[in-house]
Structure formats: structure tokens, C-alpha cells
């Protein structure tokens, strides 16, 4: 079933490649946590699975539109610089905790000092001033929006990140938003 499933998703990714769409590809995330089937055994089994997927998609399917984002959450589970482009960390801090999450950032750097480290899932926004103070510059962040930033009606809520902090983050000179990117990167 593994090969069948890898082949099925690869066919869809090939459509994107044929249309010049680059994909931030973050398979098998949060592996070392043990709550997903791909991480419930050990790091060797996980690395074997990652390598199988990488080889199949890169060499058999010849996918070249994937930016491989590794998110194993433990440097001991790292798959290697040759099989990963970006290190990802998922952080769900307590409500209104705007820390830069330096320990988690350094966890990503520990996996590979040669890669960018992204905040690939988070519930609370980090304060850009605290990131600058702590020297923690996440390459990107990806808020889990519903229930963390907006409700089901699309209205901004203050439960985890207060509205003034949301505005501060998106208006900060330290944060590059999509509309500030060159058109070719949007």
C-alpha cells in the first residue's frame, strides 16, 4: 500500500509540476511525537520511510517541484541535508505567549545548521521584537488559523493571539508578507 499511495500523490504533484507550481512538501510531520503511524515505531523506521518516499518521488517520478520540509521534531530523527531543504518545527504555545520560541528554533538548528528553520505550525503568533531580541529568525510561520486566529465565521478572535499583536506582526518591518514579495514569488 505504501508504494501505491506514494504513486497516487505523486501523480497529483506531477500535475502541479507540469503547471510550474512549486510545492512546500512536508510529509510525515511531527514524527518523533509518536501520535501518527509513521512515527509510532522508532527513528530508523521513520527514516527508512522518508527515504523510500524521497527516492520514489525524486528518482522514479522525477518530481523536481518539491521543496522538502522535514518536521520530525527531534534532531535524532533527521533525514539528512541531502533529503531535506527546510527544517520545520511545530509549536503550540500557551495562549498569548508571544515568545520567539528560541528553544524550539535551536532544536531545528541542531538538526542541521545548514538549513533554514521554519515555524511550520503554530497557534500563537510570535512577537517580531522578541525574535529580534533573541536572534530567532524563523524563515516563515504558518498559523493554524481556525480556533487560533479566526472563528468559523472568519472573524478575528483574541483567544490565543490578541488583535493588537496580529496587527503588529503583519505590520512589522521584520516580517515580509505575501504582498511584499516580487510577483514571481507570489
Coordinates of C-alpha atoms in Angstrom, one line a residue:
X1 CA 0.0 0.0 0.0
X2 CA 2.8 2.4 0.7
X3 CA 4.1 2.5 -2.9
X4 CA 0.5 2.7 -4.2
X5 CA -0.2 5.7 -2.0
X6 CA 3.1 7.4 -2.8
X7 CA 2.4 6.9 -6.5
X8 CA -1.1 8.3 -6.2
X9 CA 0.0 11.5 -4.5
X10 CA 3.0 11.8 -6.9
X11 CA 0.6 11.8 -9.9
X12 CA -1.2 14.8 -8.4
X13 CA 2.1 16.5 -7.6
X14 CA 3.2 15.9 -11.2
X15 CA 0.1 17.9 -12.4
X16 CA 1.4 20.8 -10.3
X17 CA 4.9 20.4 -11.7
X18 CA 3.5 20.4 -15.2
X19 CA 1.9 23.7 -14.4
X20 CA 5.1 25.2 -12.9
X21 CA 3.8 25.1 -9.3
X22 CA 6.4 24.6 -6.6
X23 CA 5.2 22.8 -3.5
X24 CA 6.4 23.1 0.1
X25 CA 6.2 19.4 0.7
X26 CA 6.0 18.5 4.4
X27 CA 5.3 14.8 4.6
X28 CA 5.4 12.6 7.7
X29 CA 5.4 15.6 10.1
X30 CA 5.8 15.5 13.9
X31 CA 7.3 12.0 13.6
X32 CA 9.0 11.8 16.9
X33 CA 5.8 12.6 18.8
X34 CA 4.5 9.1 18.2
X35 CA 0.9 10.1 17.6
X36 CA 1.0 9.4 13.9
X37 CA 1.5 5.9 12.4
X38 CA 4.7 7.0 10.7
X39 CA 6.4 7.9 14.0
X40 CA 5.0 5.3 16.3
X41 CA 7.9 2.9 16.0
X42 CA 11.3 4.5 16.0
X43 CA 13.6 6.8 14.2
X44 CA 15.1 4.0 12.0
X45 CA 11.7 3.0 10.7
X46 CA 10.8 6.7 10.1
X47 CA 14.0 7.4 8.2
X48 CA 13.5 4.3 6.1
X49 CA 10.0 5.5 5.2
X50 CA 11.2 9.1 4.4
X51 CA 14.0 7.7 2.2
X52 CA 11.5 5.4 0.4
X53 CA 9.2 8.4 -0.3
X54 CA 12.1 10.7 -1.3
X55 CA 13.6 8.2 -3.7
X56 CA 10.3 7.2 -5.2
X57 CA 9.2 10.8 -5.8
X58 CA 12.5 12.3 -6.8
X59 CA 14.0 9.5 -8.9
X60 CA 11.1 7.3 -10.1
X61 CA 8.5 10.0 -10.6
X62 CA 11.2 12.7 -11.4
X63 CA 9.4 15.3 -9.3
X64 CA 11.5 18.4 -9.2
X65 CA 8.9 20.9 -7.9
X66 CA 9.1 19.8 -4.3
X67 CA 10.8 21.8 -1.5
X68 CA 11.2 19.1 1.1
X69 CA 10.3 20.3 4.6
X70 CA 11.4 18.0 7.3
X71 CA 9.4 18.2 10.5
X72 CA 10.5 15.3 12.7
X73 CA 10.6 17.5 15.9
X74 CA 13.8 15.7 17.2
X75 CA 17.3 16.2 15.7
X76 CA 18.0 12.4 16.2
X77 CA 15.2 11.7 13.6
X78 CA 16.8 14.0 11.0
X79 CA 16.8 12.6 7.5
X80 CA 20.0 14.3 6.2
X81 CA 20.8 17.5 4.4
X82 CA 20.7 15.7 1.0
X83 CA 17.0 14.8 1.6
X84 CA 15.7 17.9 3.1
X85 CA 15.5 21.6 2.1
X86 CA 14.0 23.3 5.2
X87 CA 13.7 22.3 8.8
X88 CA 10.2 22.7 10.4
X89 CA 9.1 23.0 14.0
X90 CA 5.5 22.9 15.2
X91 CA 4.9 24.9 18.3
X92 CA 1.6 25.4 20.1
X93 CA 2.5 27.7 22.9
X94 CA 0.1 28.7 25.7
X95 CA -2.5 31.4 24.8
X96 CA -0.9 34.9 24.4
X97 CA 2.6 33.6 24.9
X98 CA 4.4 35.7 22.3
X99 CA 7.9 34.4 22.9
X100 CA 10.2 33.8 20.0
X101 CA 10.3 30.1 20.9
X102 CA 14.1 30.1 20.9
X103 CA 14.5 26.6 22.3
X104 CA 12.4 25.1 19.5
X105 CA 14.3 27.2 16.9
X106 CA 17.6 25.9 18.3
X107 CA 16.1 22.4 18.2
X108 CA 15.7 22.9 14.4
X109 CA 19.2 24.3 14.1
X110 CA 20.5 21.3 16.0
X111 CA 19.2 19.0 13.2
X112 CA 21.1 20.9 10.6
X113 CA 22.9 24.3 10.9
X114 CA 22.9 24.4 7.1
X115 CA 19.1 24.7 6.6
X116 CA 16.5 27.4 7.2
X117 CA 14.2 26.7 10.1
X118 CA 10.5 27.5 9.7
X119 CA 7.7 27.6 12.2
X120 CA 5.6 25.1 10.2
X121 CA 2.6 25.0 12.6
X122 CA 1.8 27.3 15.4
X123 CA -1.2 28.5 17.3
X124 CA 0.1 31.7 18.8
X125 CA 2.0 34.4 16.8
X126 CA 5.5 35.2 17.9
X127 CA 6.4 38.8 18.6
X128 CA 8.8 40.1 15.9
X129 CA 10.5 42.3 18.5
X130 CA 11.2 39.3 20.7
X131 CA 12.5 37.4 17.7
X132 CA 15.0 40.2 17.0
X133 CA 15.9 40.5 20.7
X134 CA 16.6 36.7 20.9
X135 CA 18.2 36.4 17.4
X136 CA 15.5 33.9 16.4
X137 CA 14.5 34.5 12.8
X138 CA 12.0 31.9 11.6
X139 CA 12.1 31.7 7.8
X140 CA 8.3 31.6 7.8
X141 CA 5.4 30.8 10.0
X142 CA 2.1 29.0 9.4
X143 CA -0.7 29.8 11.9
X144 CA -3.3 27.1 12.4
X145 CA -6.0 29.6 11.7
X146 CA -9.3 28.3 12.8
X147 CA -9.8 28.5 16.5
X148 CA -6.4 30.2 16.9
X149 CA -6.8 33.4 14.8
X150 CA -10.4 33.3 13.4
X151 CA -13.6 31.6 14.2
X152 CA -15.8 29.6 11.8
X153 CA -17.4 32.9 10.6
X154 CA -13.9 34.3 9.6
X155 CA -13.9 36.9 12.4
X156 CA -10.6 37.5 14.2
X157 CA -10.7 36.2 17.8
X158 CA -8.5 37.1 20.7
X159 CA -8.3 33.7 22.3
X160 CA -4.7 32.8 21.5
X161 CA -3.2 35.9 19.8
X162 CA -4.7 39.3 20.7
X163 CA -5.8 41.6 17.8
X164 CA -3.1 44.2 18.5
X165 CA -0.4 41.5 18.3
X166 CA -1.9 40.2 15.0
X167 CA -1.7 43.7 13.5
X168 CA 1.8 44.2 15.0
X169 CA 3.1 41.1 13.4
X170 CA 1.7 41.8 9.9
X171 CA 2.8 45.5 10.0
X172 CA 6.3 44.8 11.4
X173 CA 9.3 45.7 9.2
X174 CA 10.8 42.4 10.3
X175 CA 8.0 40.4 8.7
X176 CA 7.7 40.0 4.9
X177 CA 4.1 39.4 3.9
X178 CA 3.0 37.9 0.6
X179 CA 2.0 41.2 -0.9
X180 CA 5.6 42.4 -0.4
X181 CA 7.1 39.6 -2.4
X182 CA 8.1 40.0 -6.0
X183 CA 5.3 39.0 -8.3
X184 CA 7.3 36.0 -9.5
X185 CA 7.2 34.6 -5.9
X186 CA 3.6 35.1 -5.0

